[in-house]
Coordinates of C-alpha atoms in Angstrom, one line a residue:
Chain A
X10 CA -1.7 -16.2 -22.8
X11 CA -1.5 -18.0 -25.6
X12 CA -1.3 -21.8 -26.3
X13 CA -3.2 -24.1 -23.1
X14 CA -2.8 -22.6 -20.4
X15 CA -2.4 -26.4 -18.6
X16 CA 0.8 -26.8 -20.3
X17 CA 2.4 -23.5 -19.8
X18 CA 1.3 -24.0 -15.8
X19 CA 5.5 -25.1 -15.0
X20 CA 6.1 -21.6 -16.1
X21 CA 3.7 -20.0 -13.3
X22 CA 5.0 -22.7 -10.5
X23 CA 5.3 -20.2 -7.8
X24 CA 2.3 -18.0 -8.9
X25 CA 0.3 -21.5 -8.2
X26 CA 1.6 -22.1 -4.9
X27 CA 1.5 -18.3 -3.9
X28 CA -1.9 -18.6 -5.0
X29 CA -2.7 -21.5 -2.8
X30 CA -0.8 -19.5 0.2
X31 CA -3.1 -16.7 -0.2
X32 CA -6.4 -19.5 -0.6
X33 CA -5.3 -21.1 3.0
X34 CA -4.2 -17.9 4.7
X35 CA -8.0 -16.2 3.8
X36 CA -9.7 -19.8 4.5
X37 CA -7.8 -20.1 7.5
X38 CA -8.8 -16.4 8.8
X39 CA -12.3 -17.1 7.8
X40 CA -12.5 -19.8 10.1
X41 CA -11.1 -18.4 13.2
X42 CA -14.0 -16.1 12.7
X43 CA -16.4 -18.7 12.4
X44 CA -15.1 -20.7 14.8
X45 CA -15.2 -17.3 17.2
X46 CA -18.2 -16.7 17.1
X47 CA -20.4 -18.6 15.7
X48 CA -19.1 -21.6 18.5
X49 CA -17.5 -19.3 20.5
X50 CA -14.3 -21.5 20.5
X51 CA -10.8 -20.5 19.4
X52 CA -8.4 -22.8 17.6
X53 CA -5.2 -21.7 18.4
X54 CA -3.8 -24.6 16.1
X55 CA -5.5 -22.0 13.0
X56 CA -3.8 -19.3 14.2
X57 CA -0.5 -21.4 13.4
X58 CA -0.9 -22.0 9.6
X59 CA -2.2 -17.7 9.5
X60 CA 0.7 -17.0 10.1
X61 CA 3.2 -19.6 8.6
X62 CA 0.7 -19.0 5.2
X63 CA 1.2 -15.1 5.8
X64 CA 4.7 -15.2 6.0
X65 CA 5.1 -17.5 2.6
X66 CA 2.8 -14.8 1.5
X67 CA 5.0 -12.4 2.0
X68 CA 8.3 -13.7 0.9
X69 CA 6.9 -15.5 -2.0
X70 CA 4.9 -12.7 -3.6
X71 CA 8.3 -10.3 -3.2
X72 CA 9.7 -13.4 -5.2
X73 CA 6.8 -13.4 -8.1
X74 CA 7.2 -10.0 -7.6
X75 CA 10.8 -9.9 -8.8
X76 CA 10.0 -11.9 -11.5
X77 CA 7.5 -9.5 -12.5
X78 CA 9.8 -6.8 -11.7
X79 CA 7.1 -5.0 -9.7
X80 CA 8.7 -4.0 -6.9
X81 CA 9.0 -0.1 -6.3
X82 CA 11.4 2.0 -7.4
X83 CA 12.8 5.3 -8.2
X84 CA 13.0 4.9 -12.1
X85 CA 13.6 9.0 -12.6
X86 CA 18.1 8.6 -13.3
X87 CA 17.2 5.7 -15.2
X88 CA 15.4 7.2 -17.4
X89 CA 17.6 9.7 -18.6
X90 CA 20.5 7.5 -19.2
X91 CA 21.7 7.5 -22.6
X92 CA 20.7 3.9 -25.0
X93 CA 24.0 2.9 -25.0
X94 CA 24.2 2.6 -21.3
X95 CA 21.3 1.5 -20.0
X96 CA 22.4 -2.5 -20.2
X97 CA 25.1 -1.5 -18.0
X98 CA 23.0 0.7 -15.2
X99 CA 20.7 -2.4 -15.1
X100 CA 23.2 -5.1 -14.6
X101 CA 24.4 -2.6 -11.6
X102 CA 21.2 -2.3 -10.1
X103 CA 21.3 -6.2 -11.0
X104 CA 24.1 -6.6 -9.1
X105 CA 23.0 -4.4 -5.8
X106 CA 19.9 -6.5 -5.6
X107 CA 21.9 -9.6 -5.5
X108 CA 25.2 -8.9 -3.1
X109 CA 21.8 -8.4 -0.8
X110 CA 20.1 -11.4 -1.5
X111 CA 22.9 -12.9 -1.2
X112 CA 23.6 -12.3 2.2
X113 CA 19.7 -13.0 3.0
X114 CA 20.1 -16.6 1.7
X115 CA 23.5 -17.4 3.3
X116 CA 22.7 -15.5 7.1
X117 CA 18.9 -17.3 6.2
X118 CA 20.5 -20.6 6.0
X119 CA 22.2 -20.0 9.1
X120 CA 19.0 -18.7 10.9
X121 CA 16.6 -21.9 9.9
X122 CA 19.8 -24.6 11.0
X123 CA 19.9 -22.6 14.7
X124 CA 16.5 -22.7 15.2
X125 CA 16.9 -27.1 14.9
X126 CA 14.5 -28.4 17.5
X127 CA 12.4 -25.7 18.1
X128 CA 8.6 -26.6 17.5
X129 CA 5.6 -24.6 17.5
X130 CA 3.4 -24.9 20.7
X131 CA -0.5 -26.3 19.0
X132 CA 1.0 -27.9 15.6
X133 CA 4.5 -29.4 17.0
X134 CA 5.4 -28.1 13.9
X135 CA 9.4 -27.2 13.3
X136 CA 9.5 -23.5 13.3
X137 CA 12.1 -23.6 10.9
X138 CA 9.6 -24.6 8.1
X139 CA 8.4 -20.5 8.9
X140 CA 12.0 -18.9 8.6
X141 CA 13.1 -21.4 5.7
X142 CA 10.3 -18.8 3.8
X143 CA 13.5 -15.8 4.0
X144 CA 16.4 -18.1 2.8
X145 CA 13.9 -19.8 -0.4
X146 CA 12.0 -16.4 -1.4
X147 CA 15.6 -14.4 -1.7
X148 CA 17.2 -17.9 -3.4
X149 CA 14.1 -17.6 -6.1
X150 CA 14.7 -13.9 -6.3
X151 CA 18.5 -14.9 -7.0
X152 CA 17.2 -16.8 -10.1
X153 CA 15.0 -14.2 -11.5
X154 CA 17.8 -12.0 -11.4
X155 CA 20.4 -13.9 -13.2
X156 CA 17.6 -14.6 -16.1
X157 CA 17.1 -11.3 -15.8
X158 CA 21.0 -10.4 -16.1
X159 CA 21.2 -12.9 -19.0
X160 CA 18.4 -10.9 -20.7
X161 CA 20.0 -8.2 -20.5
X162 CA 23.6 -9.6 -21.8
X163 CA 22.1 -11.6 -24.7
X164 CA 19.3 -9.7 -25.5
X165 CA 16.5 -11.5 -27.8
X166 CA 16.3 -9.9 -31.3
X167 CA 12.5 -9.2 -31.6
X168 CA 12.1 -8.3 -27.7
X169 CA 14.7 -6.1 -27.2
X170 CA 16.3 -5.0 -23.9
X171 CA 12.9 -3.8 -22.1
X172 CA 11.2 -7.3 -22.4
X173 CA 9.5 -9.5 -19.5
X174 CA 8.6 -12.7 -21.1
X175 CA 8.6 -14.5 -17.4
X176 CA 5.0 -12.3 -16.6
X177 CA 2.0 -13.9 -17.0
Chain B
X13 CA 26.4 6.0 9.5
X14 CA 27.9 7.8 6.5
X15 CA 28.1 5.1 4.9
X16 CA 24.9 3.8 5.2
X17 CA 23.1 7.1 4.2
X18 CA 25.7 7.5 1.3
X19 CA 24.4 4.1 -0.2
X20 CA 21.2 4.4 0.6
X21 CA 21.2 7.4 -1.5
X22 CA 23.0 6.2 -4.2
X23 CA 21.0 2.9 -3.9
X24 CA 17.6 5.4 -4.7
X25 CA 19.2 7.2 -7.3
X26 CA 20.2 4.1 -9.6
X27 CA 16.7 2.7 -8.9
X28 CA 17.6 -0.5 -7.2
X29 CA 14.2 -1.1 -5.8
X30 CA 13.5 1.0 -2.5
X31 CA 13.6 -2.7 -0.2
X32 CA 16.6 -3.5 -1.5
X33 CA 18.0 -0.4 -1.4
X34 CA 16.8 -0.7 2.2
X35 CA 18.5 -3.5 2.5
X36 CA 21.9 -2.8 1.4
X37 CA 22.5 0.3 2.8
X38 CA 21.6 -1.7 6.0
X39 CA 24.5 -4.4 5.1
X40 CA 26.7 -1.9 4.3
X41 CA 26.5 -0.3 8.2
X42 CA 26.5 -3.9 9.1
X43 CA 29.7 -5.1 7.6
X44 CA 32.3 -2.3 9.0
X45 CA 30.9 -3.1 12.8
X46 CA 30.6 -5.4 15.2
X47 CA 26.8 -6.7 15.2
X48 CA 26.3 -10.0 13.4
X49 CA 24.8 -10.4 9.8
X50 CA 22.3 -12.5 11.4
X51 CA 20.3 -9.5 12.5
X52 CA 19.6 -9.0 8.8
X53 CA 17.1 -11.8 8.9
X54 CA 15.8 -12.0 12.4
X55 CA 14.7 -8.0 11.4
X56 CA 13.2 -9.0 8.6
X57 CA 11.1 -11.8 10.2
X58 CA 10.0 -10.1 12.9
X59 CA 8.9 -7.1 10.9
X60 CA 6.4 -8.8 9.1
X61 CA 5.6 -11.5 11.8
X62 CA 2.8 -9.5 13.2
X63 CA -1.4 -10.5 13.5
X64 CA -2.5 -7.4 11.5
X65 CA -0.3 -6.9 9.1
X66 CA -3.0 -10.1 8.2
X67 CA -5.4 -7.5 6.9
X68 CA -3.1 -6.2 4.5
X69 CA -3.6 -9.3 1.6
X70 CA -7.2 -9.5 3.0
X71 CA -8.2 -5.6 1.9
X72 CA -6.2 -6.2 -1.1
X73 CA -7.8 -8.8 -2.3
X74 CA -11.0 -7.7 -1.0
X75 CA -10.2 -4.6 -3.0
X76 CA -10.1 -6.8 -6.2
X77 CA -12.8 -8.9 -6.1
X78 CA -14.6 -5.3 -5.7
X79 CA -13.0 -3.3 -8.9
X80 CA -13.1 -7.1 -11.0
X81 CA -17.4 -7.0 -10.2
X82 CA -17.8 -3.4 -12.4
X83 CA -18.5 -1.6 -9.6
X84 CA -16.9 1.7 -10.4
X85 CA -19.9 2.5 -13.4
X86 CA -22.3 2.2 -10.0
X87 CA -20.8 4.6 -7.3
X88 CA -20.1 7.4 -10.0
X89 CA -24.1 7.1 -11.0
X90 CA -24.6 7.5 -7.1
X91 CA -22.5 10.2 -6.7
X92 CA -23.8 12.3 -9.5
X93 CA -27.7 11.4 -8.3
X94 CA -26.7 12.7 -4.8
X95 CA -24.7 16.4 -5.7
X96 CA -26.0 16.5 -9.5
X97 CA -28.7 19.7 -8.9
X98 CA -25.4 21.3 -7.0
X99 CA -23.5 23.7 -9.9
X100 CA -20.1 21.9 -10.8
X101 CA -21.5 18.8 -9.7
X102 CA -19.5 16.7 -11.9
X103 CA -16.1 17.7 -9.8
X104 CA -18.0 16.8 -7.0
X105 CA -19.2 14.0 -8.0
X106 CA -15.5 12.7 -8.6
X107 CA -14.8 14.3 -4.9
X108 CA -17.6 12.2 -3.3
X109 CA -17.6 8.9 -6.0
X110 CA -13.7 8.7 -4.4
X111 CA -15.0 8.8 -1.0
X112 CA -17.3 6.1 -1.2
X113 CA -15.3 4.0 -3.8
X114 CA -11.9 4.4 -1.3
X115 CA -14.1 2.8 0.9
X116 CA -14.0 -0.5 -1.1
X117 CA -10.8 -0.6 -2.5
X118 CA -7.9 0.6 0.0
X119 CA -5.3 0.9 -2.3
X120 CA -4.7 4.6 -3.5
X121 CA -3.6 3.1 -6.8
X122 CA -6.1 1.4 -7.8
X123 CA -8.6 4.3 -7.6
X124 CA -6.4 6.4 -9.5
X125 CA -6.6 4.6 -11.9
X126 CA -10.7 3.2 -11.9
X127 CA -12.0 6.3 -10.8
X128 CA -9.6 8.7 -13.4
X129 CA -10.7 5.8 -16.1
X130 CA -14.4 6.4 -15.6
X131 CA -14.6 10.2 -14.2
X132 CA -11.9 12.3 -16.7
X133 CA -13.7 10.9 -19.7
X134 CA -17.5 12.1 -18.6
X135 CA -16.0 15.3 -17.6
X136 CA -14.7 15.8 -21.1
X137 CA -17.8 15.1 -22.5
X138 CA -19.6 18.1 -20.2
X139 CA -17.1 20.7 -21.0
X140 CA -14.3 19.7 -18.5
X141 CA -10.8 20.9 -19.9
X142 CA -8.3 17.6 -19.8
X143 CA -6.1 19.6 -17.5
X144 CA -8.8 20.5 -15.3
X145 CA -10.6 16.7 -14.4
X146 CA -7.3 15.7 -14.1
X147 CA -6.0 18.3 -11.3
X148 CA -9.6 17.4 -9.4
X149 CA -9.2 13.3 -9.5
X150 CA -5.8 13.5 -8.8
X151 CA -6.4 16.1 -5.5
X152 CA -9.6 13.6 -5.1
X153 CA -7.6 10.2 -4.8
X154 CA -5.3 12.1 -2.3
X155 CA -8.0 12.9 -0.5
X156 CA -9.6 9.5 -0.5
X157 CA -6.2 8.1 1.5
X158 CA -7.8 9.5 4.8
X159 CA -11.3 7.5 3.5
X160 CA -10.7 3.8 5.6
X161 CA -9.9 1.3 4.9
X162 CA -6.4 2.6 4.1
X163 CA -3.4 0.1 3.1
X164 CA -1.4 2.6 5.4
X165 CA -3.0 2.8 8.2
X166 CA -3.3 -0.8 8.3
X167 CA 0.7 -0.7 7.9
X168 CA 1.4 1.8 10.5
X169 CA -1.0 0.3 12.8
X170 CA 0.7 -2.7 13.1
X171 CA 4.1 -0.3 13.1
X172 CA 3.1 1.3 15.4
X173 CA 0.4 -0.9 17.5
X174 CA -2.3 1.3 17.4
X175 CA -5.6 0.1 16.5
X176 CA -6.3 -0.2 13.2
X177 CA -9.8 0.1 14.0
X178 CA -8.8 2.9 15.9
X179 CA -7.4 4.6 12.9
X180 CA -10.1 4.1 10.5
X181 CA -12.3 5.7 12.3
X182 CA -10.2 8.4 13.2
X183 CA -10.1 9.0 8.8
X184 CA -13.6 10.0 8.7
X185 CA -13.7 13.4 10.1
X186 CA -10.2 14.4 8.2
X187 CA -11.2 13.1 5.0
X188 CA -14.6 14.8 5.5
X189 CA -12.7 18.2 5.9
X190 CA -10.3 17.8 3.0
X191 CA -13.1 16.7 0.7
X192 CA -15.5 20.0 1.6
X193 CA -11.9 22.2 1.3
X194 CA -12.1 20.7 -2.3
X195 CA -14.9 20.8 -3.4
X196 CA -15.2 24.3 -1.9
X197 CA -12.7 25.2 -4.3
X198 CA -14.4 23.6 -7.1
X199 CA -17.8 25.2 -6.5
X200 CA -15.4 28.9 -6.2
X201 CA -13.5 28.3 -9.6
X202 CA -17.5 27.3 -11.0
X203 CA -18.7 30.7 -9.8
X204 CA -15.5 32.2 -11.1
X205 CA -16.1 30.4 -14.7
X206 CA -12.9 29.2 -14.8
X207 CA -14.8 25.2 -14.6
X208 CA -18.2 24.2 -16.2
X209 CA -20.8 25.0 -14.7
X210 CA -22.5 21.6 -15.0
X211 CA -25.7 20.3 -13.0
X212 CA -28.6 17.8 -13.4
X213 CA -32.3 18.5 -12.6
X214 CA -33.1 15.9 -9.4
X215 CA -35.0 13.1 -9.8
X216 CA -36.2 11.0 -7.2
X217 CA -36.4 7.5 -9.4
X218 CA -32.9 8.4 -11.5
X219 CA -31.4 8.4 -7.9
X220 CA -33.3 5.7 -6.1
X221 CA -32.0 3.5 -9.5
X222 CA -28.3 4.3 -8.7
X223 CA -29.0 3.8 -5.2
X224 CA -30.2 0.2 -6.2
X225 CA -27.6 -0.6 -8.4
X226 CA -24.6 0.6 -6.0
X227 CA -26.3 -1.5 -3.0
X228 CA -24.8 -4.7 -3.0
X229 CA -21.2 -2.5 -3.6
X230 CA -22.4 -0.5 -0.2
X231 CA -22.6 -3.7 1.6
X232 CA -18.7 -3.8 1.5
X233 CA -18.2 -0.8 3.5
X234 CA -21.0 -1.5 5.7
X235 CA -19.1 -5.1 7.0
X236 CA -15.8 -3.4 7.6
X237 CA -17.5 -0.3 9.3
X238 CA -20.6 -1.7 11.2
X239 CA -18.0 -4.6 12.3
X240 CA -14.9 -2.7 13.3
X241 CA -17.1 0.6 14.9
X242 CA -19.6 -1.5 16.1
X243 CA -16.4 -2.4 18.5
X244 CA -17.8 -6.5 17.1
X245 CA -14.5 -7.5 14.6
X246 CA -11.6 -6.3 14.7
X247 CA -9.6 -4.8 11.1
X248 CA -8.3 -8.3 10.8
X249 CA -11.6 -9.9 11.0
X250 CA -13.4 -7.1 9.1
X251 CA -10.9 -7.6 5.8
X252 CA -11.7 -11.7 6.1
X253 CA -15.6 -11.0 5.9
X254 CA -15.4 -8.5 3.4
X255 CA -13.5 -11.2 1.0
X256 CA -16.2 -13.2 1.4
X257 CA -18.8 -10.7 0.7
X258 CA -16.5 -9.7 -2.4
X259 CA -16.2 -13.2 -3.7
X260 CA -19.8 -14.1 -3.6
X261 CA -21.1 -11.1 -4.9
X262 CA -18.3 -11.1 -7.8
X263 CA -18.8 -14.5 -8.7
X264 CA -22.2 -15.7 -8.0
X265 CA -24.6 -12.8 -7.5
X266 CA -23.2 -10.2 -10.5
X267 CA -21.3 -13.0 -12.1
X268 CA -19.3 -11.0 -13.3
X269 CA -16.1 -12.5 -12.6
X270 CA -14.8 -15.9 -13.9
X271 CA -12.3 -18.2 -11.5
X272 CA -9.6 -17.3 -14.0
X273 CA -10.0 -14.2 -12.7
X274 CA -10.1 -14.7 -9.8
X275 CA -7.6 -17.3 -9.8
X276 CA -5.0 -13.9 -11.3
X277 CA -6.6 -12.1 -8.5
X278 CA -4.7 -14.6 -5.9
X279 CA -1.5 -14.8 -7.5
X280 CA -1.6 -10.3 -8.0
X281 CA -2.9 -9.9 -4.0
X282 CA 0.1 -12.3 -3.0
X283 CA 2.4 -10.1 -5.3
X284 CA 1.3 -6.9 -3.7
X285 CA 1.2 -7.9 -0.3
X286 CA 5.2 -9.3 -0.8
X287 CA 5.6 -5.7 -2.7
X288 CA 4.7 -3.2 0.4
X289 CA 5.5 -6.3 3.4
X290 CA 8.8 -6.7 2.0
X291 CA 9.5 -2.9 2.3
X292 CA 8.7 -3.5 6.1
X293 CA 10.8 -6.4 6.4
X294 CA 13.7 -4.3 5.5
X295 CA 13.3 -1.0 6.6
X296 CA 13.1 -3.1 10.0
X297 CA 16.8 -3.5 9.4
X298 CA 17.1 -0.1 8.4
X299 CA 15.0 1.4 11.5
X300 CA 16.7 -1.1 13.9
X301 CA 20.2 0.4 13.0
X302 CA 18.8 4.3 13.4
X303 CA 17.7 3.4 16.9
X304 CA 20.9 1.7 17.8
X305 CA 22.9 4.6 16.6
X306 CA 20.6 6.9 18.3
X307 CA 19.7 8.8 16.2
X308 CA 15.3 9.3 16.9
X309 CA 16.7 10.4 20.6
X310 CA 19.3 12.8 18.8
X311 CA 16.8 14.6 16.9
X312 CA 14.0 14.3 19.8
X313 CA 17.1 15.8 22.1
X314 CA 17.4 19.0 18.7
X315 CA 13.2 19.1 18.8
X316 CA 13.1 19.1 22.7
X317 CA 15.2 22.3 22.7
X318 CA 13.1 24.3 20.3
X319 CA 10.6 22.3 22.8
X320 CA 7.5 23.2 20.1
X321 CA 5.4 19.7 19.0
X322 CA 3.7 22.0 16.2
X323 CA 6.5 22.5 14.9
X324 CA 8.1 18.9 15.0
X325 CA 4.4 18.4 13.4
X326 CA 4.7 20.7 10.3
X327 CA 8.1 19.7 10.1
X328 CA 7.4 16.0 9.9
X329 CA 4.9 16.0 7.6
X330 CA 6.8 18.6 5.4
X331 CA 8.9 15.5 5.2
X332 CA 6.6 13.3 5.0
X333 CA 5.1 14.9 2.4
X334 CA 8.2 15.3 0.2
X335 CA 9.2 11.6 1.0
X336 CA 5.8 10.7 -0.7
X337 CA 6.5 12.5 -4.0
X338 CA 9.6 10.8 -4.2
X339 CA 9.6 7.7 -3.0
X340 CA 6.1 7.2 -4.0
X341 CA 3.7 7.3 -0.7
X342 CA 4.2 4.1 1.5
X343 CA 7.6 3.5 1.3
X344 CA 8.4 6.7 3.1
X345 CA 6.2 6.7 6.0
X346 CA 7.4 3.1 6.2
X347 CA 10.6 4.1 6.6
X348 CA 10.3 7.1 8.4
X349 CA 7.7 6.5 10.6
X350 CA 9.7 4.5 12.9
X351 CA 12.1 6.7 13.7
X352 CA 9.5 9.8 14.1
X353 CA 6.7 8.3 16.3
X354 CA 9.0 8.1 18.9
X355 CA 9.6 11.6 19.0
X356 CA 6.2 12.5 18.6
X357 CA 5.3 10.7 21.5
X358 CA 8.5 12.1 23.9
X359 CA 7.0 15.0 22.7
X360 CA 3.7 14.9 23.9
X361 CA 1.7 14.5 20.5
X362 CA -1.1 12.1 20.9
X363 CA 0.0 8.6 18.6
X364 CA -3.2 8.3 17.0
X365 CA -3.4 11.8 16.2
X366 CA -0.1 12.3 14.8
X367 CA -0.5 8.4 12.5
X368 CA -3.6 10.0 10.6
X369 CA -2.1 13.2 9.7
X370 CA 1.5 11.4 8.7
X371 CA -1.2 9.2 6.4
X372 CA -3.0 13.0 5.1
X373 CA 0.6 14.0 4.2
X374 CA 1.0 11.1 1.6
X375 CA -1.8 11.8 0.7
X376 CA -1.1 15.3 -0.4
X377 CA 2.8 13.8 -1.0
X378 CA 1.3 11.1 -3.6
X379 CA -0.2 13.5 -5.9
X380 CA 2.1 16.0 -5.6
X381 CA 4.0 17.9 -9.6
X382 CA 5.9 16.6 -11.0
X383 CA 6.8 12.8 -9.2
X384 CA 4.0 12.1 -7.3
X385 CA 3.1 8.4 -8.3
X386 CA -0.8 8.7 -8.3
X387 CA -0.3 11.6 -9.8
X388 CA 1.5 10.2 -13.2
X389 CA -1.0 7.2 -13.1
X390 CA -3.6 9.9 -13.5
X391 CA -1.9 11.5 -16.2
X392 CA -1.1 8.2 -17.9
X393 CA -4.9 7.8 -17.8
X394 CA -5.7 11.3 -19.1
X395 CA -3.2 11.4 -21.4
X396 CA -2.8 15.3 -20.4
X397 CA 1.1 16.2 -19.7
X398 CA 2.7 16.5 -16.0
X399 CA 3.8 20.1 -16.6
X400 CA 0.2 20.5 -18.4
X401 CA -1.4 19.9 -15.1
X402 CA 0.4 21.4 -12.8
X403 CA -0.8 24.9 -13.1
X404 CA -4.9 23.9 -12.4
X405 CA -3.3 21.2 -9.6
X406 CA -1.6 23.4 -7.2
X407 CA -4.9 25.6 -5.9
X408 CA -6.3 22.1 -5.4
X409 CA -2.8 21.0 -3.4
X410 CA -2.7 24.4 -1.3
X411 CA -5.9 23.8 -0.1
X412 CA -5.7 20.3 0.7
X413 CA -2.7 21.6 2.7
X414 CA -4.4 24.2 3.9
X415 CA -7.3 21.5 5.3
X416 CA -4.0 19.0 6.8
X417 CA -3.4 22.2 8.8
X418 CA -6.4 22.2 10.5
X419 CA -6.3 18.7 10.9
X420 CA -3.2 19.1 12.5
X421 CA -3.8 21.5 14.9
X422 CA -7.3 20.4 15.9
X423 CA -6.8 17.2 17.1
X424 CA -10.6 16.6 17.9
X425 CA -11.5 16.4 14.3
X426 CA -9.2 13.4 14.7
X427 CA -9.5 11.7 18.1
X428 CA -13.4 12.3 18.0
X429 CA -15.1 9.5 16.2
X430 CA -12.5 6.5 17.6
X431 CA -13.2 7.7 21.0
X432 CA -17.2 8.3 19.9
X433 CA -17.3 4.5 19.5
X434 CA -14.9 3.4 22.4
X435 CA -12.0 2.2 19.7
X436 CA -9.5 4.8 21.4

C-alpha cells in the first residue's frame, strides 16, 4: 500500500468494520470461557453478542470477499474463453450473481420487517438487527458487482480488464 | 427439479461463484413453485446461526497468527530431526511436518502453500526431482486434512450435529494410517532407487535444539487437543484459547507479528469465514429443496433395494472425491453431505465414521490431478506443470485410496479414540 494509510481508510471502511466484528467475536467467546471456568458463572447476554458478531462476520466477510473477488468458483471454462468474449462472459457472471442478490435484498427487507417487535431474551435487542446483516451485505455486494461491471465495460487503459484496484 | 439441475450446472460451468450458483439454482426452482421466496433468507440465516460454527473464524485466526509467526521452518526442522536417520528421510519428513503443521493451521490451502514453499526447495537440494517433491508434498497435504483441527470437520460437525471434539479425536488414527501408507511408498521408492536415499546422522543435541525451537508452536495443538480430549473445553472454547495463545506468542514472545499485520489477519479471517460460511448459507436453501422434493428418500429407497451399506459408503466416497476435485473440496461436501448423511444413517452406518470417511475422501479429491485445488497451489509453488506431476503422484493417490478403503471398512480405526476419551 502506498501513501498515507490513514488517508486511505475510507476505501477500507468495510474491512475496518469487519475486523471490529472479528475482534468482538473473539473477545466475547474468550469472556464466555473465562467466566465459565474462572468464576463458574455464565452470562447469556454474551452469547447474544457472540451470535450477532458471528452473523455480521459471515455476511460482511462475504461482502468484502466479493470486493476482493475471493469467492470460490470453477474458472476452467472462463480461462478457455477467447479474449474477445471474456468481457461478455464476465458480465454474464456478474449478472447471474446480481439476480440472486437482488432477491436476497428484497426478501431480506421483508424478513427484517416481519421480525418487528421481537427482541432477544437478555439484551432486549431487536432481532431485526441480526437479520439485517443479510440484506445489508447483499446490498454491499451489489455495489461492488456494479463497480466491477463498470470496470469491465470501461477498462482503464493501464490496468486492463483483470485489474482489481479494490483489493487492499 | 430439472430446471434447478440445469441452472446449477450452467452456473458452475460459466464460473459463477459456487455459493451464488447454488443460490441462483435454488431461486430458479422457488420461482416456479408456490413456496414463498422469503425461504431464501430464512434458510440462509438458520443455516449458519449455529454456535459450533463459531469455531470456524477462531481456528482460521489462530492459524493465521501461527503461520505468520515463522513456525513452519521450526516444524520442518523438528520433523527432519525425528526421521533423519531413516533412508528417504526428507520425503518422510514432509509427511511428518504436514501432520504437525496441520495440527496447527487447520487449512489445507495454508498447509499446501506453507509446506510447499519450504520443503520443495529443500528436497530439491538433496536430489529430489521437482515433480517428485511436488507429488510427495501434495500427498502429505491430502493426508493432512485428517489431522485436527480441520475446517471440514468443524463445518460438517456443525451441519450434521456431530460433536466436533469427537470428529477431531476420530481423525488421529485414520491420519496415521494414511501417513504410514505414504511413508511406506516413499521407502519402497527409495529402495528401488527412484527417490534419493538421503539420510542424516542422528544427533541428540540437534534433535533437542529442534524440539526446543518448536516447543512454543507445539503448545497450540496441546491446548486444542488437551482441552478437547480431556473433556475440559468444547471445540469452540479450545479455538478461542488457541487464538489467545497464538496472539501472545506471535506478538509478545516471538515479536514476529506487528499490529498492522494483526489487523490484516483480522480482515482475512472475516473474509475466509464469509467465503466458507456463505456457502453453507446458500447450500442450506439447496438442501432444503432437496429434502422437500424427497431426493434423499429416493436415493435411500434405491440404496435399500440394493441393500448394501458398504456399496453406498464406497459410492458416496467416490462422489465426494470427484466432487471435491471439481468443486475445490469443501463446497462439494457442503452441498452433498446433507443429502448423503440421512441415507447413511438410514442404512445403519455410524454418522461419525461416515463423516470422517467423507473428510478423508475430500483430502484425496483436493490433490486429484488435473483439477484438485491443493495440487494446483503446490504446483504453483514448485513451478512444476500439472501434467509433469501427474505420473509421480498417481501411486500416492492409489495408496491413499487404499488407506481410505481401510478406514472405510474398519470403523474401529475411526471410532476407538473418541470412545476411549468418552467423546462419543
